[in-house]
Amino acid sequence: MTAPPASTPSPAAVARRSPGRLRAELAVLAAALVSAVVVWEGHFRLRDAARPHPPRGLFQLDAYSGYSIRANLRDEPYPIFGSDRHYHVTTTVDGLRRSTPVDVSDDAQVVFFTGDSFFFGAQVEESDTAAAVLEHRLQADTGPRGAAVLNGGLPGGTTVMSVCRYLGVGRKYRPRVVVCCQCPQQAVPNPPDYAALARGQTDPDFAAKLPYFIDAEGVLRYHVTEVAWLRPACRASALVRHLVREANQTSPERSRETLREAARATVRDPAAAIAPFVELDRWVRRDGGRTIVVLRPDPWGLSADVRPSVYEVTRDALRAEGITVIDLAAVLDGRTDVYAADAHWNATGHRLVADLIYREIRRSAAPSSAEPPANLERLSERPAGAIRK
Amino acid sequence: MLFHSTQFLVFYLAVFAVYWLLPWRGPRKLVLLAASYYFYMAWDPWLALLIAGSTLWDYVCGAVIDASEAPRVRRAALVLSIVGNLGLLGVFKYANFFVDSALGLAHALGYEASRPELEIILPVGISFYTFQTMSYTIDIYRHELKPCRNALDFALYVAFFPQLVAGPIVRAATFLPQLDRDHRWDWWRGVDGAWLVALGLFKKVVLADNLAIVADAIFAAPGQYGAAASWLGTIAFAFQIYADFSAYSDIACGVAGWLGYEFPENFHQPYLARGMQEFWRRWHISLSTWLRDYLYIPLGGSRHGTWITYRNLLLTMLLGGLWHGAAWTFVAWGAYHGLLLAAERWWLERVAPRLGARVGASSLAAVFQVALTFVAVCLGWVLFRARTWDDARVMLANLVGLGEGSGGYVLDTTGTAVLALAVGGVALAWLREQHRWDWQRPLWARYAVLTTCLAGIVIWAPRVSAPFVYFQF
């Protein structure tokens, strides 16, 4: 046991190791670390700025549905993923995606679309959205003032947000048909306090509790932390945001696992998973309309390995509740011509979906006249028992 | 628990804090031992039983060898130690390989047999710690080492977490004396450790993980690619495996250094070697010296004539290849290196002296020799990396222009930058080795290199990082 360590420094190396050199070396370490932090911050700022999603200025914070589309947008351009072109968004005073006023007769057939970015029509012009195509087809049957399709789709919208969207915006148009488009594979956890929202309860601090914020550039973002004191740091520094995100393990694999877990939860308890759909259906029935749920397959296959299929479980549970379901998986699976570069529907996809909804509406005629809600002012007294946080 | 994970960062900070807060040597060693077992059990708790059993076995064998004067008893204890270690390797690392090879041979001879179901998991790091413990008992047998009197010290030597799973293979004579020292915090050690860890993380996260994307894509379907893309994939893998493995050694040396322990250098710019012998003096030095001291020299080394020397070289490298993995491609890789070493020896002994002055020592000749060695090593890496014999054959055919594929591979910006950084790193090392310019001397150069490393670790890290390549060995 007498052999010395093999990496004993040479005499020359020892000679260079003066106290002055040590101070210089420590200074180099500190300077390099500070410089690296500056480079990281700049890098993440540039990276955040270069990201096309989510679009700038499209959203506003909303005490009722968390966030919603900004009202009165006029031909706002938003980048089309994977190209240098843009699609344009015009909205009504209610934040519905529509460039013409709603001008219908008293007995017109009004259809309200609620759901996520697929119904909103991300990546396509308004005239190519399923709502516009469906309206065109219905008006061909009824005349220009005989039908309207109102597009309340909200990018990133969850099932509970769809309910709030109907209660907050759609209901006052007294739609005969409410069509809700969601993807069961992307069982996004619903933000807190929606049960209270659906009961119409107000909360003066609601904005601070939202999981969203709109940054200085007008981009709607998720808070990457639930720790209150970290939020200002996350807003101020792209590097801190990145580190917190990494610490939260929101890597693609982790996000995928979160979604898989949500999908497994749906499979374990389908009744809880479809509760917001059932709640929406109850409201719509009470208002004299009918609900159609458009279940869309997940083009990314994020929880494709969960068995039994969360899609099929959701579809069957909805049908068991007596809710009409348009099964898009049966039509879209295996087709690649219906998706844009970022896997939203393209114009072909929207036309196909509009056709299916049109046929469903025509197949089972909607009630002849929608009775107005018994008492709009008393809505806030309604419990929203089925709506889960 | 990978070195470049948040989990390891938290683990190491906790160990570091507790270790230096304790003023006594004994409790510090206990902390390191507990931390090492925790680190190892993070892969699979049952593995602790295996390493503990191996530790106890060799500790007892070492004590028996030292205590006895009778040659037969000493030899028996040594044999038991070696059989125990090789038995562990045989069962956990090579059982499936032996079964598959036997079945393949039986099939070739016209016999058919069903394959028994063997669900054996390869314990992480088993190749490294069994070689360490074997060297311990052999050194005691040779009277080159006194046995360790404290079983816990020996357990810490076997399980010390920085080098446990992927080396370097630290000899007992190097490590055990360090356990008897009083370690005090040394700022120079802190600076050296910071450099080693920063360079190691850069090599792993930036170079190895990004080059793996290129190499994996090309080696996944070698039949599709032409000569240029195949060379790109081979060179990318050559730099990937060097960056990956040397990164582990660097980080291991760095984190051990922060705890006051020193490991021997494991890599010394292997791609600047001017021949195969020199390559193995620079590549995985702790393994090549282990093979030299415990296999090549006991076989007779170069003491028994030319052909015996060639045989010894071939056998040593064959077993060295098999150490890397339980597959015939690894054996072929070892045989290839054995043949190259024998051929080089023949050239240097028989041909080069006749050429005399015609083989000069000019810079141009040096560059040619370095390039030739690199190409020879790269051809070997094809055997090492290919998944199957067919893939290796197709890839080698591509490299010499006889392949059927013609596809190209377009490097993205990151791939190009990373490859340029790898080549630039070799160029800097060459300038330093030639005493033309030492980037480690001027502070501004050290600052620039360190800033690039630190910035790159975060900016150029691919989304998914692979485990260290040598974990599988």
Tab-separated table of N, CA, C and O in Angstrom, chain A residues 118-167:
chain	number	residue	atom	x	y	z
A	118	PHE	N	-59.301	23.387	-32.608
A	118	PHE	CA	-59.737	22.772	-33.863
A	118	PHE	C	-61.008	23.446	-34.359
A	118	PHE	O	-61.153	23.716	-35.556
A	119	PHE	N	-61.959	23.697	-33.456
A	119	PHE	CA	-63.173	24.404	-33.868
A	119	PHE	C	-62.883	25.884	-34.131
A	119	PHE	O	-63.466	26.491	-35.036
A	120	PHE	N	-61.997	26.460	-33.308
A	120	PHE	CA	-61.641	27.866	-33.518
A	120	PHE	C	-61.109	28.059	-34.944
A	120	PHE	O	-61.397	29.056	-35.599
A	121	GLY	N	-60.356	27.078	-35.416
A	121	GLY	CA	-59.821	27.159	-36.770
A	121	GLY	C	-58.398	27.687	-36.815
A	121	GLY	O	-58.053	28.477	-37.706
A	122	ALA	N	-57.597	27.235	-35.839
A	122	ALA	CA	-56.190	27.625	-35.871
A	122	ALA	C	-55.582	27.168	-37.183
A	122	ALA	O	-55.860	26.067	-37.660
A	123	GLN	N	-54.791	28.007	-37.784
A	123	GLN	CA	-54.056	27.714	-39.028
A	123	GLN	C	-54.860	27.911	-40.312
A	123	GLN	O	-54.316	27.788	-41.404
A	124	VAL	N	-56.174	28.190	-40.210
A	124	VAL	CA	-56.951	28.395	-41.451
A	124	VAL	C	-57.705	29.721	-41.391
A	124	VAL	O	-57.962	30.266	-40.314
A	125	GLU	N	-58.062	30.222	-42.579
A	125	GLU	CA	-58.851	31.457	-42.651
A	125	GLU	C	-60.275	31.164	-42.168
A	125	GLU	O	-60.735	30.009	-42.193
A	126	GLU	N	-60.960	32.234	-41.801
A	126	GLU	CA	-62.309	32.062	-41.231
A	126	GLU	C	-63.236	31.327	-42.196
A	126	GLU	O	-64.028	30.475	-41.798
A	127	SER	N	-63.120	31.648	-43.485
A	127	SER	CA	-64.040	31.048	-44.457
A	127	SER	C	-63.823	29.542	-44.601
A	127	SER	O	-64.686	28.836	-45.118
A	128	ASP	N	-62.657	29.067	-44.131
A	128	ASP	CA	-62.369	27.638	-44.231
A	128	ASP	C	-62.725	26.873	-42.968
A	128	ASP	O	-62.595	25.648	-42.926
A	129	THR	N	-63.163	27.581	-41.916
A	129	THR	CA	-63.459	26.872	-40.669
A	129	THR	C	-64.745	26.061	-40.814
A	129	THR	O	-65.619	26.372	-41.637
A	130	ALA	N	-64.846	25.025	-39.973
A	130	ALA	CA	-66.051	24.184	-40.013
A	130	ALA	C	-67.295	25.012	-39.754
A	130	ALA	O	-68.361	24.770	-40.361
A	131	ALA	N	-67.197	26.022	-38.861
A	131	ALA	CA	-68.359	26.863	-38.541
A	131	ALA	C	-68.846	27.606	-39.796
A	131	ALA	O	-70.043	27.635	-40.092
A	132	ALA	N	-67.907	28.204	-40.516
A	132	ALA	CA	-68.290	28.972	-41.707
A	132	ALA	C	-68.856	28.056	-42.791
A	132	ALA	O	-69.841	28.397	-43.463
A	133	VAL	N	-68.230	26.900	-42.956
A	133	VAL	CA	-68.693	25.963	-43.991
A	133	VAL	C	-70.094	25.464	-43.651
A	133	VAL	O	-70.985	25.392	-44.514
A	134	LEU	N	-70.296	25.153	-42.361
A	134	LEU	CA	-71.614	24.650	-41.944
A	134	LEU	C	-72.677	25.733	-42.124
A	134	LEU	O	-73.788	25.456	-42.602
A	135	GLU	N	-72.323	26.965	-41.753
A	135	GLU	CA	-73.282	28.062	-41.893
A	135	GLU	C	-73.683	28.224	-43.356
A	135	GLU	O	-74.860	28.408	-43.688
A	136	HIS	N	-72.696	28.136	-44.218
A	136	HIS	CA	-72.958	28.261	-45.651
A	136	HIS	C	-73.929	27.175	-46.114
A	136	HIS	O	-74.871	27.453	-46.869
A	137	ARG	N	-73.732	25.968	-45.625
A	137	ARG	CA	-74.593	24.861	-46.061
A	137	ARG	C	-75.999	25.010	-45.489
A	137	ARG	O	-76.998	24.770	-46.174
A	138	LEU	N	-76.092	25.415	-44.229
A	138	LEU	CA	-77.423	25.575	-43.617
A	138	LEU	C	-78.176	26.713	-44.291
A	138	LEU	O	-79.395	26.620	-44.540
A	139	GLN	N	-77.459	27.795	-44.579
A	139	GLN	CA	-78.122	28.942	-45.213
A	139	GLN	C	-78.563	28.606	-46.636
A	139	GLN	O	-79.513	29.219	-47.150
A	140	ALA	N	-77.877	27.658	-47.243
A	140	ALA	CA	-78.319	27.225	-48.575
A	140	ALA	C	-79.707	26.590	-48.492
A	140	ALA	O	-80.500	26.650	-49.442
A	141	ASP	N	-80.014	25.999	-47.331
A	141	ASP	CA	-81.327	25.376	-47.138
A	141	ASP	C	-82.378	26.374	-46.669
A	141	ASP	O	-83.554	26.270	-47.002
A	142	THR	N	-81.933	27.321	-45.824
A	142	THR	CA	-82.911	28.167	-45.125
A	142	THR	C	-82.944	29.603	-45.615
A	142	THR	O	-83.840	30.361	-45.228
A	143	GLY	N	-81.978	30.008	-46.393
A	143	GLY	CA	-81.864	31.420	-46.753
A	143	GLY	C	-80.899	32.107	-45.817
A	143	GLY	O	-80.576	31.580	-44.740
A	144	PRO	N	-80.412	33.302	-46.197
A	144	PRO	CA	-79.324	33.954	-45.449
A	144	PRO	C	-79.665	34.233	-43.991
A	144	PRO	O	-78.803	34.168	-43.137
A	145	ARG	N	-80.925	34.539	-43.661
A	145	ARG	CA	-81.247	34.895	-42.287
A	145	ARG	C	-81.850	33.716	-41.520
A	145	ARG	O	-82.301	33.857	-40.391
A	146	GLY	N	-81.811	32.554	-42.176
A	146	GLY	CA	-82.453	31.381	-41.560
A	146	GLY	C	-81.524	30.558	-40.696
A	146	GLY	O	-81.988	29.674	-39.964
A	147	ALA	N	-80.251	30.832	-40.733
A	147	ALA	CA	-79.321	30.023	-39.927
A	147	ALA	C	-78.050	30.810	-39.656
A	147	ALA	O	-77.664	31.687	-40.449
A	148	ALA	N	-77.458	30.535	-38.517
A	148	ALA	CA	-76.150	31.122	-38.179
A	148	ALA	C	-75.375	30.111	-37.352
A	148	ALA	O	-75.947	29.406	-36.519
A	149	VAL	N	-74.087	30.057	-37.614
A	149	VAL	CA	-73.221	29.185	-36.806
A	149	VAL	C	-72.187	30.082	-36.128
A	149	VAL	O	-71.429	30.783	-36.798
A	150	LEU	N	-72.208	30.101	-34.808
A	150	LEU	CA	-71.347	31.003	-34.044
A	150	LEU	C	-70.136	30.231	-33.534
A	150	LEU	O	-70.286	29.215	-32.850
A	151	ASN	N	-68.981	30.735	-33.869
A	151	ASN	CA	-67.753	30.009	-33.556
A	151	ASN	C	-67.181	30.464	-32.216
A	151	ASN	O	-66.531	31.499	-32.117
A	152	GLY	N	-67.436	29.686	-31.181
A	152	GLY	CA	-66.897	29.995	-29.845
A	152	GLY	C	-65.710	29.133	-29.485
A	152	GLY	O	-65.376	28.996	-28.302
A	153	GLY	N	-65.075	28.555	-30.473
A	153	GLY	CA	-63.884	27.725	-30.209
A	153	GLY	C	-62.780	28.541	-29.557
A	153	GLY	O	-62.609	29.731	-29.854
A	154	LEU	N	-62.060	27.906	-28.650
A	154	LEU	CA	-61.044	28.618	-27.883
A	154	LEU	C	-59.774	27.769	-27.831
A	154	LEU	O	-59.777	26.698	-27.214
A	155	PRO	N	-58.699	28.203	-28.500
A	155	PRO	CA	-57.474	27.412	-28.471
A	155	PRO	C	-57.051	27.077	-27.040
A	155	PRO	O	-57.015	27.952	-26.184
A	156	GLY	N	-56.783	25.819	-26.810
A	156	GLY	CA	-56.375	25.375	-25.478
A	156	GLY	C	-57.527	25.129	-24.535
A	156	GLY	O	-57.327	24.766	-23.376
A	157	GLY	N	-58.729	25.330	-25.028
A	157	GLY	CA	-59.906	25.218	-24.167
A	157	GLY	C	-60.125	23.788	-23.685
A	157	GLY	O	-59.991	22.836	-24.440
A	158	THR	N	-60.468	23.665	-22.403
A	158	THR	CA	-60.740	22.350	-21.829
A	158	THR	C	-62.253	22.100	-21.867
A	158	THR	O	-63.034	22.969	-22.269
A	159	THR	N	-62.656	20.925	-21.411
A	159	THR	CA	-64.089	20.597	-21.433
A	159	THR	C	-64.880	21.538	-20.537
A	159	THR	O	-65.975	21.980	-20.894
A	160	VAL	N	-64.326	21.848	-19.366
A	160	VAL	CA	-65.034	22.759	-18.466
A	160	VAL	C	-65.087	24.161	-19.066
A	160	VAL	O	-66.095	24.868	-18.947
A	161	MET	N	-64.025	24.566	-19.727
A	161	MET	CA	-64.036	25.884	-20.368
A	161	MET	C	-65.116	25.928	-21.452
A	161	MET	O	-65.709	26.984	-21.706
A	162	SER	N	-65.374	24.802	-22.071
A	162	SER	CA	-66.442	24.763	-23.078
A	162	SER	C	-67.788	25.055	-22.440
A	162	SER	O	-68.640	25.750	-23.019
A	163	VAL	N	-67.995	24.516	-21.236
A	163	VAL	CA	-69.250	24.784	-20.521
A	163	VAL	C	-69.350	26.273	-20.212
A	163	VAL	O	-70.378	26.920	-20.452
A	164	CYS	N	-68.261	26.818	-19.670
A	164	CYS	CA	-68.258	28.245	-19.317
A	164	CYS	C	-68.469	29.116	-20.552
A	164	CYS	O	-69.109	30.168	-20.485
A	165	ARG	N	-67.901	28.692	-21.647
A	165	ARG	CA	-68.035	29.459	-22.892
A	165	ARG	C	-69.509	29.498	-23.309
A	165	ARG	O	-70.000	30.507	-23.780
A	166	TYR	N	-70.163	28.361	-23.148
A	166	TYR	CA	-71.586	28.347	-23.500
A	166	TYR	C	-72.366	29.241	-22.546
A	166	TYR	O	-73.190	30.059	-22.968
A	167	LEU	N	-72.087	29.094	-21.253
A	167	LEU	CA	-72.835	29.875	-20.271
A	167	LEU	C	-72.534	31.360	-20.405
A	167	LEU	O	-73.426	32.207	-20.262
